[in-house]
Structures are given as C-alpha cells and as structure tokens.
Amino acid sequence: MDISSVKVLWPEMLTDGAAFLVLFFYHFHYARRVRSAPTKTSLGMANHLRQKWVRSIMSENRDILGVQTLRNWVMASTFLASTAVLIDMSILSVAFRPTEKMVMISQTLNFIGSESEMLWLFKLMTLTVNFFFAFFNFTLSIRYYNHAGFMIDIPNEDPELTDGAVTEVINRGALHYFLGMRGYYLAVPLTLWLFGPLWLLAGAVILITVLHKLDRTI
C-alpha cells in the first residue's frame, strides 16, 4: 500500500475505530453492570421478574397462562428470525450484483475516507454477518422457549424440576432474544456506515444515547 493510499484511509480508520470502540465499551460496561447491579438494569430486572412469574405459574398451577405467554414469545422470536434472514438474503443479492448507481449514491454522502467498491462490499458483508447473528440468536431463543413450555407443565411435585430450573431455561431464551435485538439495533450504524465513516460514528453515538435510557431501570 503506497503513502497516498494511507493518507486517504487513515481518517476513515480512525473514525471507524472510534465508532466501534464506543459500541464495544458501552456493551462491556453494561455486561458488568448486569452482573454487579442487576436490578438497576432492564435485563437484570426482567430476569428477576421472570423468576417470580415462573414461581407464581408453577405454584398456582396456571399452566394455560404459562403456555400462552411462552407461545407469544415464540411467535415474536419466529417473526424476528424470519425477518432477519430475509434481510440477509436481500443484502447478499445486492452484494453479488452491485450496481454502479448504488455505489455512487453511497459515495455522494461519503465526506472522508476511501470510495473503494471493495470496501463498500466489505461493509455489506459485515451487515450480513450482523443479521445472521440476530437470526441464530432468535432461533436459539425459540429453542429454549419450547423447552420451557414442556417443563412448566410438569407438576411441581417433581423434585428434579424446580421453578429455578425452569427460570434458568426461560432466561437463557430471553438472553438470546436480547442479543438478537442488539443485532437489529446495531444494524442502524452499520447501515449508515455504507455512506461513510462519519455516518457510522454519528449512528453509534445516537444508538448508545438511546440504549443508555432503555437499558437502565433508574
């Protein structure tokens, strides 16, 4: 790579690096927050409430309510998984048959950095991997919710099946649902990345600002 190419790429590399570091450190901090003070985070509080819900369902033998709720969660995960894979197929069709007009539109708003078509295709493939990540997490959440549907119907006299064991399975499904939704959220800055690194950084900052309000309870 010659010096002129480096001069063109270094502003984009710095901006892209800053955007991904912001996203990484926020989620790293949030993961530690969930472990250290779970009730102050939306994810930790939801896990706590699901434990109380499972205990209520199993102790009062409200099996129908439990199965209906799990069915709703399965339907939501199924819809989001199907949508993710459809978006992936659409992105791959664009990546395999890119048109000059599409590339030109994205480069029009690219104020700094490279205008290489190969880099544009790399950004598309990154977006594809992100939606595949969302798809697999939603399918795993369906798997755990289906297991919980069988477990929650078993009479609570069974000593091997406690409400804690059922809660753990449901919370695993909920964690994969949470990760799948993160994939959808991350698609916003990654899509903006197609128009240039400044758009990626702006999208990352806006996303973190919104998530900061959504991810905490107080």
JSON list of C-alpha atoms in Angstrom, two decimals:
[
{"chain": "A", "resi": 1, "resn": "MET", "atom": "CA", "xyz": [0.00, 0.00, 0.00]},
{"chain": "A", "resi": 2, "resn": "ASP", "atom": "CA", "xyz": [1.53, 3.34, -1.05]},
{"chain": "A", "resi": 3, "resn": "ILE", "atom": "CA", "xyz": [1.68, 6.55, 1.03]},
{"chain": "A", "resi": 4, "resn": "SER", "atom": "CA", "xyz": [-1.16, 8.22, -0.86]},
{"chain": "A", "resi": 5, "resn": "SER", "atom": "CA", "xyz": [-3.50, 5.32, -0.09]},
{"chain": "A", "resi": 6, "resn": "VAL", "atom": "CA", "xyz": [-2.60, 5.51, 3.60]},
{"chain": "A", "resi": 7, "resn": "LYS", "atom": "CA", "xyz": [-3.33, 9.24, 3.65]},
{"chain": "A", "resi": 8, "resn": "VAL", "atom": "CA", "xyz": [-6.78, 8.54, 2.22]},
{"chain": "A", "resi": 9, "resn": "LEU", "atom": "CA", "xyz": [-7.54, 5.66, 4.59]},
{"chain": "A", "resi": 10, "resn": "TRP", "atom": "CA", "xyz": [-6.27, 6.89, 7.94]},
{"chain": "A", "resi": 11, "resn": "PRO", "atom": "CA", "xyz": [-9.14, 9.36, 8.65]},
{"chain": "A", "resi": 12, "resn": "GLU", "atom": "CA", "xyz": [-11.66, 6.61, 7.91]},
{"chain": "A", "resi": 13, "resn": "MET", "atom": "CA", "xyz": [-9.75, 4.07, 10.01]},
{"chain": "A", "resi": 14, "resn": "LEU", "atom": "CA", "xyz": [-9.67, 6.45, 12.99]},
{"chain": "A", "resi": 15, "resn": "THR", "atom": "CA", "xyz": [-13.35, 7.31, 12.68]},
{"chain": "A", "resi": 16, "resn": "ASP", "atom": "CA", "xyz": [-14.40, 3.68, 12.24]},
{"chain": "A", "resi": 17, "resn": "GLY", "atom": "CA", "xyz": [-12.21, 2.64, 15.17]},
{"chain": "A", "resi": 18, "resn": "ALA", "atom": "CA", "xyz": [-13.74, 5.32, 17.40]},
{"chain": "A", "resi": 19, "resn": "ALA", "atom": "CA", "xyz": [-17.28, 4.22, 16.49]},
{"chain": "A", "resi": 20, "resn": "PHE", "atom": "CA", "xyz": [-16.65, 0.53, 17.17]},
{"chain": "A", "resi": 21, "resn": "LEU", "atom": "CA", "xyz": [-14.80, 1.31, 20.41]},
{"chain": "A", "resi": 22, "resn": "VAL", "atom": "CA", "xyz": [-17.78, 3.34, 21.64]},
{"chain": "A", "resi": 23, "resn": "LEU", "atom": "CA", "xyz": [-20.12, 0.43, 20.89]},
{"chain": "A", "resi": 24, "resn": "PHE", "atom": "CA", "xyz": [-17.77, -2.15, 22.45]},
{"chain": "A", "resi": 25, "resn": "PHE", "atom": "CA", "xyz": [-17.06, -0.29, 25.67]},
{"chain": "A", "resi": 26, "resn": "TYR", "atom": "CA", "xyz": [-20.73, 0.55, 26.23]},
{"chain": "A", "resi": 27, "resn": "HIS", "atom": "CA", "xyz": [-21.78, -3.10, 25.96]},
{"chain": "A", "resi": 28, "resn": "PHE", "atom": "CA", "xyz": [-18.78, -4.22, 28.02]},
{"chain": "A", "resi": 29, "resn": "HIS", "atom": "CA", "xyz": [-19.78, -1.78, 30.77]},
{"chain": "A", "resi": 30, "resn": "TYR", "atom": "CA", "xyz": [-23.43, -2.87, 30.51]},
{"chain": "A", "resi": 31, "resn": "ALA", "atom": "CA", "xyz": [-22.49, -6.56, 30.83]},
{"chain": "A", "resi": 32, "resn": "ARG", "atom": "CA", "xyz": [-20.53, -5.77, 34.02]},
{"chain": "A", "resi": 33, "resn": "ARG", "atom": "CA", "xyz": [-23.44, -3.70, 35.28]},
{"chain": "A", "resi": 34, "resn": "VAL", "atom": "CA", "xyz": [-25.84, -6.61, 34.78]},
{"chain": "A", "resi": 35, "resn": "ARG", "atom": "CA", "xyz": [-23.56, -8.80, 36.92]},
{"chain": "A", "resi": 36, "resn": "SER", "atom": "CA", "xyz": [-22.79, -6.28, 39.66]},
{"chain": "A", "resi": 37, "resn": "ALA", "atom": "CA", "xyz": [-26.14, -4.48, 39.99]},
{"chain": "A", "resi": 38, "resn": "PRO", "atom": "CA", "xyz": [-28.74, -6.47, 38.01]},
{"chain": "A", "resi": 39, "resn": "THR", "atom": "CA", "xyz": [-31.82, -4.74, 39.42]},
{"chain": "A", "resi": 40, "resn": "LYS", "atom": "CA", "xyz": [-30.55, -1.41, 38.10]},
{"chain": "A", "resi": 41, "resn": "THR", "atom": "CA", "xyz": [-30.56, -2.72, 34.53]},
{"chain": "A", "resi": 42, "resn": "SER", "atom": "CA", "xyz": [-33.55, -3.63, 32.39]},
{"chain": "A", "resi": 43, "resn": "LEU", "atom": "CA", "xyz": [-32.10, -7.06, 31.56]},
{"chain": "A", "resi": 44, "resn": "GLY", "atom": "CA", "xyz": [-31.37, -7.94, 35.18]},
{"chain": "A", "resi": 45, "resn": "MET", "atom": "CA", "xyz": [-34.75, -6.70, 36.37]},
{"chain": "A", "resi": 46, "resn": "ALA", "atom": "CA", "xyz": [-36.53, -8.70, 33.66]},
{"chain": "A", "resi": 47, "resn": "ASN", "atom": "CA", "xyz": [-34.68, -11.85, 34.76]},
{"chain": "A", "resi": 48, "resn": "HIS", "atom": "CA", "xyz": [-35.73, -11.22, 38.34]},
{"chain": "A", "resi": 49, "resn": "LEU", "atom": "CA", "xyz": [-39.38, -10.68, 37.38]},
{"chain": "A", "resi": 50, "resn": "ARG", "atom": "CA", "xyz": [-39.42, -13.80, 35.21]},
{"chain": "A", "resi": 51, "resn": "GLN", "atom": "CA", "xyz": [-38.30, -15.82, 38.23]},
{"chain": "A", "resi": 52, "resn": "LYS", "atom": "CA", "xyz": [-41.25, -14.52, 40.25]},
{"chain": "A", "resi": 53, "resn": "TRP", "atom": "CA", "xyz": [-43.58, -15.17, 37.30]},
{"chain": "A", "resi": 54, "resn": "VAL", "atom": "CA", "xyz": [-42.45, -18.79, 36.93]},
{"chain": "A", "resi": 55, "resn": "ARG", "atom": "CA", "xyz": [-42.81, -19.37, 40.66]},
{"chain": "A", "resi": 56, "resn": "SER", "atom": "CA", "xyz": [-46.35, -17.99, 40.55]},
{"chain": "A", "resi": 57, "resn": "ILE", "atom": "CA", "xyz": [-47.31, -20.05, 37.49]},
{"chain": "A", "resi": 58, "resn": "MET", "atom": "CA", "xyz": [-45.98, -23.33, 38.91]},
{"chain": "A", "resi": 59, "resn": "SER", "atom": "CA", "xyz": [-47.23, -22.86, 42.48]},
{"chain": "A", "resi": 60, "resn": "GLU", "atom": "CA", "xyz": [-50.75, -21.92, 41.40]},
{"chain": "A", "resi": 61, "resn": "ASN", "atom": "CA", "xyz": [-50.91, -24.46, 38.54]},
{"chain": "A", "resi": 62, "resn": "ARG", "atom": "CA", "xyz": [-51.76, -21.83, 35.94]},
{"chain": "A", "resi": 63, "resn": "ASP", "atom": "CA", "xyz": [-50.37, -23.92, 33.11]},
{"chain": "A", "resi": 64, "resn": "ILE", "atom": "CA", "xyz": [-52.55, -22.41, 30.38]},
{"chain": "A", "resi": 65, "resn": "LEU", "atom": "CA", "xyz": [-51.36, -18.88, 31.13]},
{"chain": "A", "resi": 66, "resn": "GLY", "atom": "CA", "xyz": [-47.75, -20.05, 31.15]},
{"chain": "A", "resi": 67, "resn": "VAL", "atom": "CA", "xyz": [-48.01, -21.86, 27.81]},
{"chain": "A", "resi": 68, "resn": "GLN", "atom": "CA", "xyz": [-49.87, -18.97, 26.17]},
{"chain": "A", "resi": 69, "resn": "THR", "atom": "CA", "xyz": [-47.19, -16.50, 27.30]},
{"chain": "A", "resi": 70, "resn": "LEU", "atom": "CA", "xyz": [-44.40, -18.74, 26.03]},
{"chain": "A", "resi": 71, "resn": "ARG", "atom": "CA", "xyz": [-46.26, -19.15, 22.74]},
{"chain": "A", "resi": 72, "resn": "ASN", "atom": "CA", "xyz": [-46.34, -15.37, 22.33]},
{"chain": "A", "resi": 73, "resn": "TRP", "atom": "CA", "xyz": [-42.59, -15.20, 22.94]},
{"chain": "A", "resi": 74, "resn": "VAL", "atom": "CA", "xyz": [-42.02, -17.96, 20.39]},
{"chain": "A", "resi": 75, "resn": "MET", "atom": "CA", "xyz": [-44.14, -16.13, 17.80]},
{"chain": "A", "resi": 76, "resn": "ALA", "atom": "CA", "xyz": [-42.20, -12.90, 18.34]},
{"chain": "A", "resi": 77, "resn": "SER", "atom": "CA", "xyz": [-38.86, -14.70, 18.01]},
{"chain": "A", "resi": 78, "resn": "THR", "atom": "CA", "xyz": [-40.06, -16.54, 14.90]},
{"chain": "A", "resi": 79, "resn": "PHE", "atom": "CA", "xyz": [-41.14, -13.31, 13.22]},
{"chain": "A", "resi": 80, "resn": "LEU", "atom": "CA", "xyz": [-37.87, -11.56, 14.00]},
{"chain": "A", "resi": 81, "resn": "ALA", "atom": "CA", "xyz": [-35.77, -14.56, 12.91]},
{"chain": "A", "resi": 82, "resn": "SER", "atom": "CA", "xyz": [-37.66, -14.77, 9.60]},
{"chain": "A", "resi": 83, "resn": "THR", "atom": "CA", "xyz": [-37.26, -11.03, 9.04]},
{"chain": "A", "resi": 84, "resn": "ALA", "atom": "CA", "xyz": [-33.52, -11.20, 9.77]},
{"chain": "A", "resi": 85, "resn": "VAL", "atom": "CA", "xyz": [-32.90, -13.97, 7.25]},
{"chain": "A", "resi": 86, "resn": "LEU", "atom": "CA", "xyz": [-35.00, -12.20, 4.60]},
{"chain": "A", "resi": 87, "resn": "ILE", "atom": "CA", "xyz": [-32.98, -9.01, 5.08]},
{"chain": "A", "resi": 88, "resn": "ASP", "atom": "CA", "xyz": [-29.81, -11.08, 4.82]},
{"chain": "A", "resi": 89, "resn": "MET", "atom": "CA", "xyz": [-30.90, -12.56, 1.51]},
{"chain": "A", "resi": 90, "resn": "SER", "atom": "CA", "xyz": [-31.67, -9.08, 0.19]},
{"chain": "A", "resi": 91, "resn": "ILE", "atom": "CA", "xyz": [-28.25, -7.78, 1.25]},
{"chain": "A", "resi": 92, "resn": "LEU", "atom": "CA", "xyz": [-26.49, -10.74, -0.35]},
{"chain": "A", "resi": 93, "resn": "SER", "atom": "CA", "xyz": [-28.36, -10.18, -3.62]},
{"chain": "A", "resi": 94, "resn": "VAL", "atom": "CA", "xyz": [-27.11, -6.58, -3.62]},
{"chain": "A", "resi": 95, "resn": "ALA", "atom": "CA", "xyz": [-23.57, -7.69, -2.73]},
{"chain": "A", "resi": 96, "resn": "PHE", "atom": "CA", "xyz": [-23.43, -10.23, -5.56]},
{"chain": "A", "resi": 97, "resn": "ARG", "atom": "CA", "xyz": [-24.92, -7.84, -8.10]},
{"chain": "A", "resi": 98, "resn": "PRO", "atom": "CA", "xyz": [-23.89, -4.32, -7.08]},
{"chain": "A", "resi": 99, "resn": "THR", "atom": "CA", "xyz": [-24.97, -1.60, -9.45]},
{"chain": "A", "resi": 100, "resn": "GLU", "atom": "CA", "xyz": [-22.89, 1.45, -10.21]},
{"chain": "A", "resi": 101, "resn": "LYS", "atom": "CA", "xyz": [-25.80, 3.69, -9.21]},
{"chain": "A", "resi": 102, "resn": "MET", "atom": "CA", "xyz": [-25.96, 2.20, -5.69]},
{"chain": "A", "resi": 103, "resn": "VAL", "atom": "CA", "xyz": [-22.25, 2.71, -5.14]},
{"chain": "A", "resi": 104, "resn": "MET", "atom": "CA", "xyz": [-22.42, 6.27, -6.45]},
{"chain": "A", "resi": 105, "resn": "ILE", "atom": "CA", "xyz": [-25.32, 7.17, -4.14]},
{"chain": "A", "resi": 106, "resn": "SER", "atom": "CA", "xyz": [-23.41, 5.96, -1.08]},
{"chain": "A", "resi": 107, "resn": "GLN", "atom": "CA", "xyz": [-20.21, 7.72, -2.16]},
{"chain": "A", "resi": 108, "resn": "THR", "atom": "CA", "xyz": [-22.05, 11.01, -2.64]},
{"chain": "A", "resi": 109, "resn": "LEU", "atom": "CA", "xyz": [-22.51, 11.30, 1.13]},
{"chain": "A", "resi": 110, "resn": "ASN", "atom": "CA", "xyz": [-19.04, 9.96, 1.96]},
{"chain": "A", "resi": 111, "resn": "PHE", "atom": "CA", "xyz": [-17.17, 13.08, 3.07]},
{"chain": "A", "resi": 112, "resn": "ILE", "atom": "CA", "xyz": [-13.95, 11.42, 4.22]},
{"chain": "A", "resi": 113, "resn": "GLY", "atom": "CA", "xyz": [-12.20, 8.13, 3.59]},
{"chain": "A", "resi": 114, "resn": "SER", "atom": "CA", "xyz": [-11.96, 5.74, 0.69]},
{"chain": "A", "resi": 115, "resn": "GLU", "atom": "CA", "xyz": [-14.53, 5.32, -2.05]},
{"chain": "A", "resi": 116, "resn": "SER", "atom": "CA", "xyz": [-13.35, 1.82, -2.94]},
{"chain": "A", "resi": 117, "resn": "GLU", "atom": "CA", "xyz": [-16.03, -0.56, -4.16]},
{"chain": "A", "resi": 118, "resn": "MET", "atom": "CA", "xyz": [-14.28, -3.43, -2.33]},
{"chain": "A", "resi": 119, "resn": "LEU", "atom": "CA", "xyz": [-14.59, -1.56, 0.96]},
{"chain": "A", "resi": 120, "resn": "TRP", "atom": "CA", "xyz": [-18.28, -0.94, 0.23]},
{"chain": "A", "resi": 121, "resn": "LEU", "atom": "CA", "xyz": [-18.78, -4.68, -0.33]},
{"chain": "A", "resi": 122, "resn": "PHE", "atom": "CA", "xyz": [-16.93, -5.40, 2.92]},
{"chain": "A", "resi": 123, "resn": "LYS", "atom": "CA", "xyz": [-19.40, -3.15, 4.75]},
{"chain": "A", "resi": 124, "resn": "LEU", "atom": "CA", "xyz": [-22.29, -5.05, 3.16]},
{"chain": "A", "resi": 125, "resn": "MET", "atom": "CA", "xyz": [-20.82, -8.37, 4.28]},
{"chain": "A", "resi": 126, "resn": "THR", "atom": "CA", "xyz": [-20.38, -7.01, 7.83]},
{"chain": "A", "resi": 127, "resn": "LEU", "atom": "CA", "xyz": [-24.06, -6.06, 7.82]},
{"chain": "A", "resi": 128, "resn": "THR", "atom": "CA", "xyz": [-24.88, -9.57, 6.57]},
{"chain": "A", "resi": 129, "resn": "VAL", "atom": "CA", "xyz": [-22.93, -11.19, 9.41]},
{"chain": "A", "resi": 130, "resn": "ASN", "atom": "CA", "xyz": [-24.77, -8.96, 11.88]},
{"chain": "A", "resi": 131, "resn": "PHE", "atom": "CA", "xyz": [-28.18, -10.14, 10.67]},
{"chain": "A", "resi": 132, "resn": "PHE", "atom": "CA", "xyz": [-27.04, -13.77, 10.69]},
{"chain": "A", "resi": 133, "resn": "PHE", "atom": "CA", "xyz": [-26.02, -13.20, 14.30]},
{"chain": "A", "resi": 134, "resn": "ALA", "atom": "CA", "xyz": [-29.52, -11.90, 15.03]},
{"chain": "A", "resi": 135, "resn": "PHE", "atom": "CA", "xyz": [-31.11, -14.84, 13.18]},
{"chain": "A", "resi": 136, "resn": "PHE", "atom": "CA", "xyz": [-29.21, -17.51, 15.14]},
{"chain": "A", "resi": 137, "resn": "ASN", "atom": "CA", "xyz": [-29.96, -15.85, 18.46]},
{"chain": "A", "resi": 138, "resn": "PHE", "atom": "CA", "xyz": [-33.67, -15.68, 17.73]},
{"chain": "A", "resi": 139, "resn": "THR", "atom": "CA", "xyz": [-33.72, -19.35, 16.70]},
{"chain": "A", "resi": 140, "resn": "LEU", "atom": "CA", "xyz": [-31.93, -20.26, 19.93]},
{"chain": "A", "resi": 141, "resn": "SER", "atom": "CA", "xyz": [-34.50, -18.28, 21.92]},
{"chain": "A", "resi": 142, "resn": "ILE", "atom": "CA", "xyz": [-37.24, -20.32, 20.20]},
{"chain": "A", "resi": 143, "resn": "ARG", "atom": "CA", "xyz": [-35.43, -23.50, 21.23]},
{"chain": "A", "resi": 144, "resn": "TYR", "atom": "CA", "xyz": [-35.27, -22.54, 24.89]},
{"chain": "A", "resi": 145, "resn": "TYR", "atom": "CA", "xyz": [-38.86, -21.28, 24.98]},
{"chain": "A", "resi": 146, "resn": "ASN", "atom": "CA", "xyz": [-40.05, -24.59, 23.53]},
{"chain": "A", "resi": 147, "resn": "HIS", "atom": "CA", "xyz": [-38.14, -26.49, 26.21]},
{"chain": "A", "resi": 148, "resn": "ALA", "atom": "CA", "xyz": [-39.65, -24.26, 28.89]},
{"chain": "A", "resi": 149, "resn": "GLY", "atom": "CA", "xyz": [-43.13, -24.96, 27.52]},
{"chain": "A", "resi": 150, "resn": "PHE", "atom": "CA", "xyz": [-42.72, -28.65, 28.38]},
{"chain": "A", "resi": 151, "resn": "MET", "atom": "CA", "xyz": [-41.03, -28.01, 31.70]},
{"chain": "A", "resi": 152, "resn": "ILE", "atom": "CA", "xyz": [-43.59, -25.56, 33.06]},
{"chain": "A", "resi": 153, "resn": "ASP", "atom": "CA", "xyz": [-46.42, -28.09, 32.56]},
{"chain": "A", "resi": 154, "resn": "ILE", "atom": "CA", "xyz": [-44.79, -30.76, 34.71]},
{"chain": "A", "resi": 155, "resn": "PRO", "atom": "CA", "xyz": [-46.34, -30.95, 38.21]},
{"chain": "A", "resi": 156, "resn": "ASN", "atom": "CA", "xyz": [-44.24, -29.13, 40.78]},
{"chain": "A", "resi": 157, "resn": "GLU", "atom": "CA", "xyz": [-44.12, -32.24, 42.96]},
{"chain": "A", "resi": 158, "resn": "ASP", "atom": "CA", "xyz": [-41.23, -33.47, 40.80]},
{"chain": "A", "resi": 159, "resn": "PRO", "atom": "CA", "xyz": [-38.13, -32.86, 42.98]},
{"chain": "A", "resi": 160, "resn": "GLU", "atom": "CA", "xyz": [-35.83, -32.66, 39.94]},
{"chain": "A", "resi": 161, "resn": "LEU", "atom": "CA", "xyz": [-37.78, -29.83, 38.36]},
{"chain": "A", "resi": 162, "resn": "THR", "atom": "CA", "xyz": [-37.83, -26.65, 40.42]},
{"chain": "A", "resi": 163, "resn": "ASP", "atom": "CA", "xyz": [-39.02, -23.20, 39.48]},
{"chain": "A", "resi": 164, "resn": "GLY", "atom": "CA", "xyz": [-35.35, -22.16, 39.47]},
{"chain": "A", "resi": 165, "resn": "ALA", "atom": "CA", "xyz": [-34.54, -24.70, 36.76]},
{"chain": "A", "resi": 166, "resn": "VAL", "atom": "CA", "xyz": [-37.45, -23.52, 34.60]},
{"chain": "A", "resi": 167, "resn": "THR", "atom": "CA", "xyz": [-36.47, -19.89, 35.16]},
{"chain": "A", "resi": 168, "resn": "GLU", "atom": "CA", "xyz": [-32.92, -20.61, 34.05]},
{"chain": "A", "resi": 169, "resn": "VAL", "atom": "CA", "xyz": [-34.13, -22.07, 30.74]},
{"chain": "A", "resi": 170, "resn": "ILE", "atom": "CA", "xyz": [-36.51, -19.15, 30.12]},
{"chain": "A", "resi": 171, "resn": "ASN", "atom": "CA", "xyz": [-33.82, -16.61, 30.98]},
{"chain": "A", "resi": 172, "resn": "ARG", "atom": "CA", "xyz": [-31.44, -18.27, 28.52]},
{"chain": "A", "resi": 173, "resn": "GLY", "atom": "CA", "xyz": [-34.07, -17.86, 25.83]},
{"chain": "A", "resi": 174, "resn": "ALA", "atom": "CA", "xyz": [-34.59, -14.26, 26.90]},
{"chain": "A", "resi": 175, "resn": "LEU", "atom": "CA", "xyz": [-30.83, -13.62, 26.74]},
{"chain": "A", "resi": 176, "resn": "HIS", "atom": "CA", "xyz": [-30.70, -14.85, 23.13]},
{"chain": "A", "resi": 177, "resn": "TYR", "atom": "CA", "xyz": [-33.75, -12.72, 22.35]},
{"chain": "A", "resi": 178, "resn": "PHE", "atom": "CA", "xyz": [-31.90, -9.74, 23.88]},
{"chain": "A", "resi": 179, "resn": "LEU", "atom": "CA", "xyz": [-28.80, -10.47, 21.74]},
{"chain": "A", "resi": 180, "resn": "GLY", "atom": "CA", "xyz": [-30.94, -10.82, 18.63]},
{"chain": "A", "resi": 181, "resn": "MET", "atom": "CA", "xyz": [-32.48, -7.42, 19.27]},
{"chain": "A", "resi": 182, "resn": "ARG", "atom": "CA", "xyz": [-28.97, -5.99, 19.73]},
{"chain": "A", "resi": 183, "resn": "GLY", "atom": "CA", "xyz": [-28.25, -7.23, 16.24]},
{"chain": "A", "resi": 184, "resn": "TYR", "atom": "CA", "xyz": [-31.22, -5.26, 14.94]},
{"chain": "A", "resi": 185, "resn": "TYR", "atom": "CA", "xyz": [-30.10, -2.15, 16.83]},
{"chain": "A", "resi": 186, "resn": "LEU", "atom": "CA", "xyz": [-26.51, -2.44, 15.57]},
{"chain": "A", "resi": 187, "resn": "ALA", "atom": "CA", "xyz": [-27.86, -2.64, 12.03]},
{"chain": "A", "resi": 188, "resn": "VAL", "atom": "CA", "xyz": [-28.61, 1.10, 12.24]},
{"chain": "A", "resi": 189, "resn": "PRO", "atom": "CA", "xyz": [-25.00, 2.35, 12.48]},
{"chain": "A", "resi": 190, "resn": "LEU", "atom": "CA", "xyz": [-23.78, -0.45, 10.21]},
{"chain": "A", "resi": 191, "resn": "THR", "atom": "CA", "xyz": [-26.23, 0.61, 7.52]},
{"chain": "A", "resi": 192, "resn": "LEU", "atom": "CA", "xyz": [-25.16, 4.23, 7.91]},
{"chain": "A", "resi": 193, "resn": "TRP", "atom": "CA", "xyz": [-21.57, 3.01, 7.52]},
{"chain": "A", "resi": 194, "resn": "LEU", "atom": "CA", "xyz": [-22.33, 2.39, 3.84]},
{"chain": "A", "resi": 195, "resn": "PHE", "atom": "CA", "xyz": [-22.48, 6.16, 3.41]},
{"chain": "A", "resi": 196, "resn": "GLY", "atom": "CA", "xyz": [-19.17, 6.82, 5.13]},
{"chain": "A", "resi": 197, "resn": "PRO", "atom": "CA", "xyz": [-17.35, 6.66, 8.49]},
{"chain": "A", "resi": 198, "resn": "LEU", "atom": "CA", "xyz": [-18.82, 9.91, 9.82]},
{"chain": "A", "resi": 199, "resn": "TRP", "atom": "CA", "xyz": [-22.31, 8.45, 9.46]},
{"chain": "A", "resi": 200, "resn": "LEU", "atom": "CA", "xyz": [-21.18, 5.31, 11.32]},
{"chain": "A", "resi": 201, "resn": "LEU", "atom": "CA", "xyz": [-19.82, 7.38, 14.21]},
{"chain": "A", "resi": 202, "resn": "ALA", "atom": "CA", "xyz": [-22.98, 9.51, 14.36]},
{"chain": "A", "resi": 203, "resn": "GLY", "atom": "CA", "xyz": [-25.18, 6.41, 14.29]},
{"chain": "A", "resi": 204, "resn": "ALA", "atom": "CA", "xyz": [-23.12, 4.76, 17.05]},
{"chain": "A", "resi": 205, "resn": "VAL", "atom": "CA", "xyz": [-23.35, 7.81, 19.31]},
{"chain": "A", "resi": 206, "resn": "ILE", "atom": "CA", "xyz": [-27.11, 8.15, 18.77]},
{"chain": "A", "resi": 207, "resn": "LEU", "atom": "CA", "xyz": [-27.65, 4.43, 19.35]},
{"chain": "A", "resi": 208, "resn": "ILE", "atom": "CA", "xyz": [-25.67, 4.46, 22.59]},
{"chain": "A", "resi": 209, "resn": "THR", "atom": "CA", "xyz": [-27.62, 7.50, 23.78]},
{"chain": "A", "resi": 210, "resn": "VAL", "atom": "CA", "xyz": [-30.93, 5.71, 23.18]},
{"chain": "A", "resi": 211, "resn": "LEU", "atom": "CA", "xyz": [-29.75, 2.40, 24.67]},
{"chain": "A", "resi": 212, "resn": "HIS", "atom": "CA", "xyz": [-28.45, 4.17, 27.76]},
{"chain": "A", "resi": 213, "resn": "LYS", "atom": "CA", "xyz": [-32.02, 5.21, 28.54]},
{"chain": "A", "resi": 214, "resn": "LEU", "atom": "CA", "xyz": [-33.55, 1.85, 27.63]},
{"chain": "A", "resi": 215, "resn": "ASP", "atom": "CA", "xyz": [-31.02, -0.36, 29.42]},
{"chain": "A", "resi": 216, "resn": "ARG", "atom": "CA", "xyz": [-31.43, 1.02, 32.91]},
{"chain": "A", "resi": 217, "resn": "THR", "atom": "CA", "xyz": [-34.34, 0.95, 35.33]},
{"chain": "A", "resi": 218, "resn": "ILE", "atom": "CA", "xyz": [-33.44, 4.06, 37.34]}
]
